[in-house]
Amino acid sequence: MERRVSGLVTDYRHWQIPLGRRFRSLKMWFVFRMYGVKGLQAHIRKQVALAKEFESLVKADKRFEICADVVLGLVCFRLKGSNELNQNLLKRITKSRELHLVPCQLSGRFVLRFAICARTTESRHIQQAWCHITQLSFELLQEQPH
């Protein structure tokens, strides 16, 4: 505290654009300027289509289930089974450092959330992610006692 008051330590958080309403709208203006309305619409439609593609892959695998309606680029899914099984799957996914999934609880069930939000995401990334998830799931299920 003493050092900051005396000016010996620089506090860089004061060097950024503030997060007030006017500057948040400026960020939105830059997005519209970069994409244009039609470009932004196309970008959102692409994200939604990629999420639907991932949803169809999940639905095609009887080991998995969709847990909520797919909204924009978010797909909530899980392995059919216990919360512990899904927690272990998430641990493996995180440990692999190939994907980053964020969990949540829906009606007491541990659910994995696959969010498509990168501007450069393509169908091949969705396919690679699903392949990786199913491979880790296969390994996990093989280790489970029958």
Rosetta silent file (secondary structure, phi, psi, omega in degrees, C-alpha in Angstrom):
SEQUENCE: MERRVSGLVTDYRHWQIPLGRRFRSLKMWFVFRMYGVKGLQAHIRKQVALAKEFESLVKADKRFEICADVVLGLVCFRLKGSNELNQNLLKRITKSRELHLVPCQLSGRFVLRFAICARTTESRHIQQAWCHITQLSFELLQEQPH
SCORE:     score description
SCORE:     0.000 S_00000001
   1 L     0.000  -43.954 -179.457    0.000    0.000    0.000 S_00000001
   2 H   -61.242  -41.128 -175.751    2.786    2.386    0.902 S_00000001
   3 H   -66.783  -37.784 -179.474    4.620    1.753   -2.356 S_00000001
   4 H   -66.584  -42.631 -179.351    1.549    2.489   -4.473 S_00000001
   5 H   -64.165  -38.870 -177.529    0.891    5.757   -2.676 S_00000001
   6 H   -78.041   -9.044  178.387    4.518    6.822   -3.043 S_00000001
   7 L    88.663   10.367 -179.682    4.448    6.086   -6.788 S_00000001
   8 L   -79.342  -22.613 -179.816    7.016    3.255   -6.718 S_00000001
   9 L  -116.940  130.304  178.892    4.564    0.711   -8.160 S_00000001
  10 L   -89.498  129.398  178.593    2.644    1.347  -11.390 S_00000001
  11 L   -99.341   98.725 -172.379   -0.965    0.200  -11.373 S_00000001
  12 H   -70.402  -16.419 -178.419   -1.604   -0.736  -15.026 S_00000001
  13 H   -64.590  -18.816  178.181   -5.340   -1.310  -14.597 S_00000001
  14 H   -85.310    0.181 -177.455   -5.793    2.454  -14.836 S_00000001
  15 H   -96.727    2.165 -176.636   -4.172    2.474  -18.300 S_00000001
  16 L  -102.602  170.289  174.179   -7.034    0.720  -20.123 S_00000001
  17 L   -69.835  129.896 -179.171  -10.282    1.886  -21.663 S_00000001
  18 L   -61.837  157.685 -178.965  -12.876    1.988  -18.854 S_00000001
  19 L   -95.690   26.472  176.290  -15.710   -0.527  -18.900 S_00000001
  20 L   -69.455  169.886 -175.867  -18.449    2.082  -18.660 S_00000001
  21 H   -55.932  -43.851 -177.183  -21.476    1.992  -20.953 S_00000001
  22 H   -62.367  -40.010 -177.686  -20.001    4.386  -23.524 S_00000001
  23 H   -79.393  -28.613  173.081  -16.846    2.342  -23.992 S_00000001
  24 H   -65.054  -38.422  178.500  -18.686   -0.986  -24.119 S_00000001
  25 H   -68.370  -30.851  175.840  -20.753    0.480  -26.937 S_00000001
  26 H   -63.615  -40.978  176.773  -17.519    1.559  -28.644 S_00000001
  27 H   -61.618  -40.853  178.185  -16.365   -2.074  -28.618 S_00000001
  28 H   -65.176  -38.772  178.252  -19.684   -3.075  -30.196 S_00000001
  29 H   -60.194  -41.216  178.474  -19.255   -0.348  -32.794 S_00000001
  30 H   -63.322  -38.703  178.537  -15.868   -1.826  -33.744 S_00000001
  31 H   -63.284  -47.736  178.178  -17.472   -5.270  -34.176 S_00000001
  32 H   -62.582  -38.922 -179.680  -20.166   -3.836  -36.465 S_00000001
  33 H   -65.285  -39.719 -178.418  -17.551   -1.825  -38.347 S_00000001
  34 H   -71.585  -46.914 -175.188  -15.356   -4.900  -38.848 S_00000001
  35 H   -91.610  -36.401 -166.988  -18.115   -7.359  -39.846 S_00000001
  36 H    78.334  163.698 -177.855  -20.990   -5.196  -41.000 S_00000001
  37 H   -63.253  -45.752 -179.328  -24.525   -6.272  -40.191 S_00000001
  38 H   -64.912  -39.556  177.947  -24.592   -8.987  -42.867 S_00000001
  39 H   -64.700  -40.067  178.075  -21.168  -10.256  -41.818 S_00000001
  40 H   -66.776  -40.943  176.194  -22.224  -10.417  -38.181 S_00000001
  41 H   -61.142  -43.965  179.532  -25.400  -12.276  -39.152 S_00000001
  42 H   -63.010  -41.283  179.396  -23.345  -14.750  -41.192 S_00000001
  43 H   -61.608  -46.595  179.838  -20.915  -15.235  -38.306 S_00000001
  44 H   -64.500  -42.894  178.771  -23.728  -15.977  -35.837 S_00000001
  45 H   -61.870  -38.415  178.330  -25.434  -18.351  -38.288 S_00000001
  46 H   -64.233  -44.313  178.831  -22.150  -20.201  -38.799 S_00000001
  47 H   -61.240  -42.292  179.300  -21.682  -20.595  -35.014 S_00000001
  48 H   -64.349  -43.033  179.432  -25.242  -21.903  -34.665 S_00000001
  49 H   -63.328  -39.696  178.328  -24.727  -24.377  -37.538 S_00000001
  50 H   -66.106  -38.806  177.043  -21.497  -25.655  -35.951 S_00000001
  51 H   -64.225  -41.122  177.921  -23.296  -26.140  -32.624 S_00000001
  52 H   -64.978  -35.818  176.480  -26.046  -28.080  -34.412 S_00000001
  53 H   -62.508  -45.808  178.665  -23.363  -30.204  -36.086 S_00000001
  54 H   -63.332  -42.334  178.227  -21.859  -31.028  -32.684 S_00000001
  55 H   -57.792  -42.746 -179.094  -25.347  -31.752  -31.301 S_00000001
  56 H   -65.332  -34.461  176.445  -26.000  -34.235  -34.120 S_00000001
  57 H   -65.890  -42.058  178.559  -22.725  -36.038  -33.332 S_00000001
  58 H   -63.451  -46.821 -178.358  -23.710  -36.326  -29.660 S_00000001
  59 H   -63.900  -28.561 -178.793  -27.202  -37.577  -30.531 S_00000001
  60 H   -75.812  -15.478 -178.845  -25.780  -40.204  -32.890 S_00000001
  61 L  -103.260  113.809 -174.495  -23.741  -41.795  -30.079 S_00000001
  62 L   -66.373  -12.747  178.198  -25.964  -43.797  -27.723 S_00000001
  63 L   -77.251  -15.999 -173.901  -23.468  -43.387  -24.866 S_00000001
  64 E  -115.906  164.006  175.045  -24.232  -39.640  -24.687 S_00000001
  65 E  -142.525  149.351  172.805  -27.234  -37.413  -24.164 S_00000001
  66 E   -87.642  134.935 -172.511  -28.087  -33.778  -24.832 S_00000001
  67 L  -106.663  -12.234 -179.498  -29.159  -32.087  -21.600 S_00000001
  68 L  -156.454  161.294  175.421  -30.614  -28.757  -22.759 S_00000001
  69 L   -58.267  141.178  176.866  -31.751  -27.020  -25.905 S_00000001
  70 L   -76.602  121.764 -178.803  -28.850  -25.893  -28.060 S_00000001
  71 E  -120.247  125.115 -176.660  -28.729  -22.102  -27.885 S_00000001
  72 L    48.596 -116.193 -176.076  -26.477  -20.150  -30.247 S_00000001
  73 L  -106.152   21.423 -175.721  -23.088  -21.880  -29.957 S_00000001
  74 E  -111.423  125.300  177.974  -23.607  -23.752  -26.665 S_00000001
  75 E  -120.728  120.406  177.648  -24.184  -27.505  -26.450 S_00000001
  76 E  -101.294  121.763 -175.780  -24.823  -29.083  -23.029 S_00000001
  77 E  -146.474  170.515  176.955  -24.187  -32.835  -23.033 S_00000001
  78 E  -161.742  161.005  169.396  -23.003  -35.700  -20.871 S_00000001
  79 E   -72.552  139.904  173.941  -22.158  -39.357  -20.862 S_00000001
  80 L   -67.363  127.170 -177.009  -25.142  -41.413  -19.761 S_00000001
  81 L   144.208 -160.107 -173.510  -24.253  -42.489  -16.254 S_00000001
  82 L   -76.657  163.015  173.599  -23.230  -41.029  -12.949 S_00000001
  83 H   -61.824  -38.259 -179.699  -22.049  -37.539  -12.157 S_00000001
  84 H   -61.728  -40.141  177.844  -18.731  -39.063  -11.094 S_00000001
  85 H   -60.131  -44.601 -179.809  -18.305  -40.628  -14.541 S_00000001
  86 H   -70.331  -34.308  175.070  -18.819  -37.246  -16.195 S_00000001
  87 H   -64.363  -40.751  178.299  -16.495  -35.532  -13.727 S_00000001
  88 H   -66.018  -38.399  176.379  -13.821  -38.079  -14.598 S_00000001
  89 H   -62.055  -45.258  178.785  -14.374  -37.476  -18.298 S_00000001
  90 H   -60.818  -40.367  178.193  -13.955  -33.734  -17.772 S_00000001
  91 H   -59.789  -42.278  178.967  -10.732  -34.354  -15.824 S_00000001
  92 H   -66.215  -42.292  179.201   -9.347  -36.375  -18.734 S_00000001
  93 H   -62.079  -45.825 -179.673  -10.379  -33.737  -21.266 S_00000001
  94 H   -64.597  -43.520 -178.898   -8.781  -30.986  -19.196 S_00000001
  95 H   -62.863  -33.118 -178.325   -5.613  -33.013  -18.589 S_00000001
  96 H   -69.030  -24.910  179.203   -5.215  -33.647  -22.326 S_00000001
  97 L    61.941   23.887  176.497   -5.060  -29.879  -22.962 S_00000001
  98 L   -93.278  -34.895 -177.222   -6.703  -30.338  -26.366 S_00000001
  99 L  -134.160  160.672  172.516  -10.073  -28.839  -25.424 S_00000001
 100 L  -128.651  111.606  176.319  -11.509  -26.674  -22.707 S_00000001
 101 L  -112.934  144.008  179.085  -15.005  -27.542  -21.527 S_00000001
 102 E  -111.563  128.349 -178.542  -16.766  -25.825  -18.651 S_00000001
 103 E   -85.941  169.539  170.456  -19.164  -27.894  -16.542 S_00000001
 104 E  -154.377  171.509  175.140  -22.427  -26.942  -14.891 S_00000001
 105 E  -109.171  125.683  174.663  -25.150  -28.559  -12.826 S_00000001
 106 E  -124.412  115.486 -179.500  -28.568  -29.044  -14.455 S_00000001
 107 L    51.885   41.740  177.586  -31.253  -30.611  -12.277 S_00000001
 108 L    79.271    3.704  179.795  -28.579  -32.178  -10.076 S_00000001
 109 E  -106.015  137.583  177.112  -26.701  -33.675  -13.025 S_00000001
 110 E   -77.418  120.397 -172.229  -23.081  -32.847  -13.865 S_00000001
 111 E  -123.884  141.472  175.707  -23.121  -31.567  -17.446 S_00000001
 112 E   -94.362  139.418 -179.324  -20.346  -30.678  -19.893 S_00000001
 113 E  -115.933  120.418  177.832  -20.742  -27.487  -21.921 S_00000001
 114 E  -103.190  111.969 -176.659  -19.210  -27.283  -25.388 S_00000001
 115 E  -110.241  126.340  176.417  -19.100  -23.646  -26.478 S_00000001
 116 L  -100.202  108.985 -175.072  -18.314  -22.607  -30.027 S_00000001
 117 L  -139.844   -7.916  179.328  -17.130  -19.045  -29.806 S_00000001
 118 L   -77.997  139.899 -177.802  -13.877  -18.665  -31.728 S_00000001
 119 L   -62.870  -29.188 -173.720  -14.134  -16.680  -34.932 S_00000001
 120 L   -97.924    6.289 -178.792  -11.995  -19.189  -36.835 S_00000001
 121 L   -63.949  133.841  178.950  -13.807  -22.394  -35.792 S_00000001
 122 L  -125.173  171.745  179.710  -14.609  -24.680  -38.731 S_00000001
 123 H   -57.756  -37.335 -179.445  -16.396  -28.007  -39.146 S_00000001
 124 H   -62.751  -31.377  177.347  -13.091  -29.882  -39.016 S_00000001
 125 H   -68.895  -37.755  177.762  -12.509  -28.504  -35.499 S_00000001
 126 H   -63.950  -45.712  179.527  -15.908  -29.823  -34.410 S_00000001
 127 H   -62.209  -43.611  179.214  -15.085  -33.243  -35.864 S_00000001
 128 H   -64.151  -42.575  179.871  -11.652  -33.294  -34.185 S_00000001
 129 H   -62.186  -45.068 -179.111  -13.139  -32.261  -30.835 S_00000001
 130 H   -65.770  -40.820  177.296  -15.806  -34.966  -31.005 S_00000001
 131 H   -59.236  -43.909  179.832  -13.234  -37.591  -31.994 S_00000001
 132 H   -64.527  -45.681 -179.951  -11.102  -36.585  -29.013 S_00000001
 133 H   -62.238  -44.793 -178.214  -14.066  -36.657  -26.597 S_00000001
 134 H   -68.808  -34.228  177.116  -15.240  -40.061  -27.805 S_00000001
 135 H   -64.618  -46.506  178.396  -11.712  -41.515  -27.611 S_00000001
 136 H   -64.970  -36.279  177.626  -11.313  -40.359  -24.002 S_00000001
 137 H   -65.017  -43.105  178.264  -14.817  -41.625  -23.220 S_00000001
 138 H   -58.801  -47.721  179.752  -13.991  -45.030  -24.692 S_00000001
 139 H   -61.200  -43.157 -179.859  -10.838  -45.269  -22.556 S_00000001
 140 H   -63.676  -45.843 -178.935  -12.739  -44.192  -19.445 S_00000001
 141 H   -67.301  -30.668  176.913  -15.568  -46.677  -20.005 S_00000001
 142 H   -66.002  -30.852 -178.050  -13.077  -49.498  -20.630 S_00000001
 143 H   -82.823  -14.820 -178.292  -11.591  -48.882  -17.183 S_00000001
 144 L   -71.422  139.449  175.094  -14.983  -48.958  -15.430 S_00000001
 145 L   -68.640  141.762 -177.638  -15.830  -52.149  -13.554 S_00000001
 146 L   -90.983    0.000    0.000  -18.684  -54.031  -15.216 S_00000001
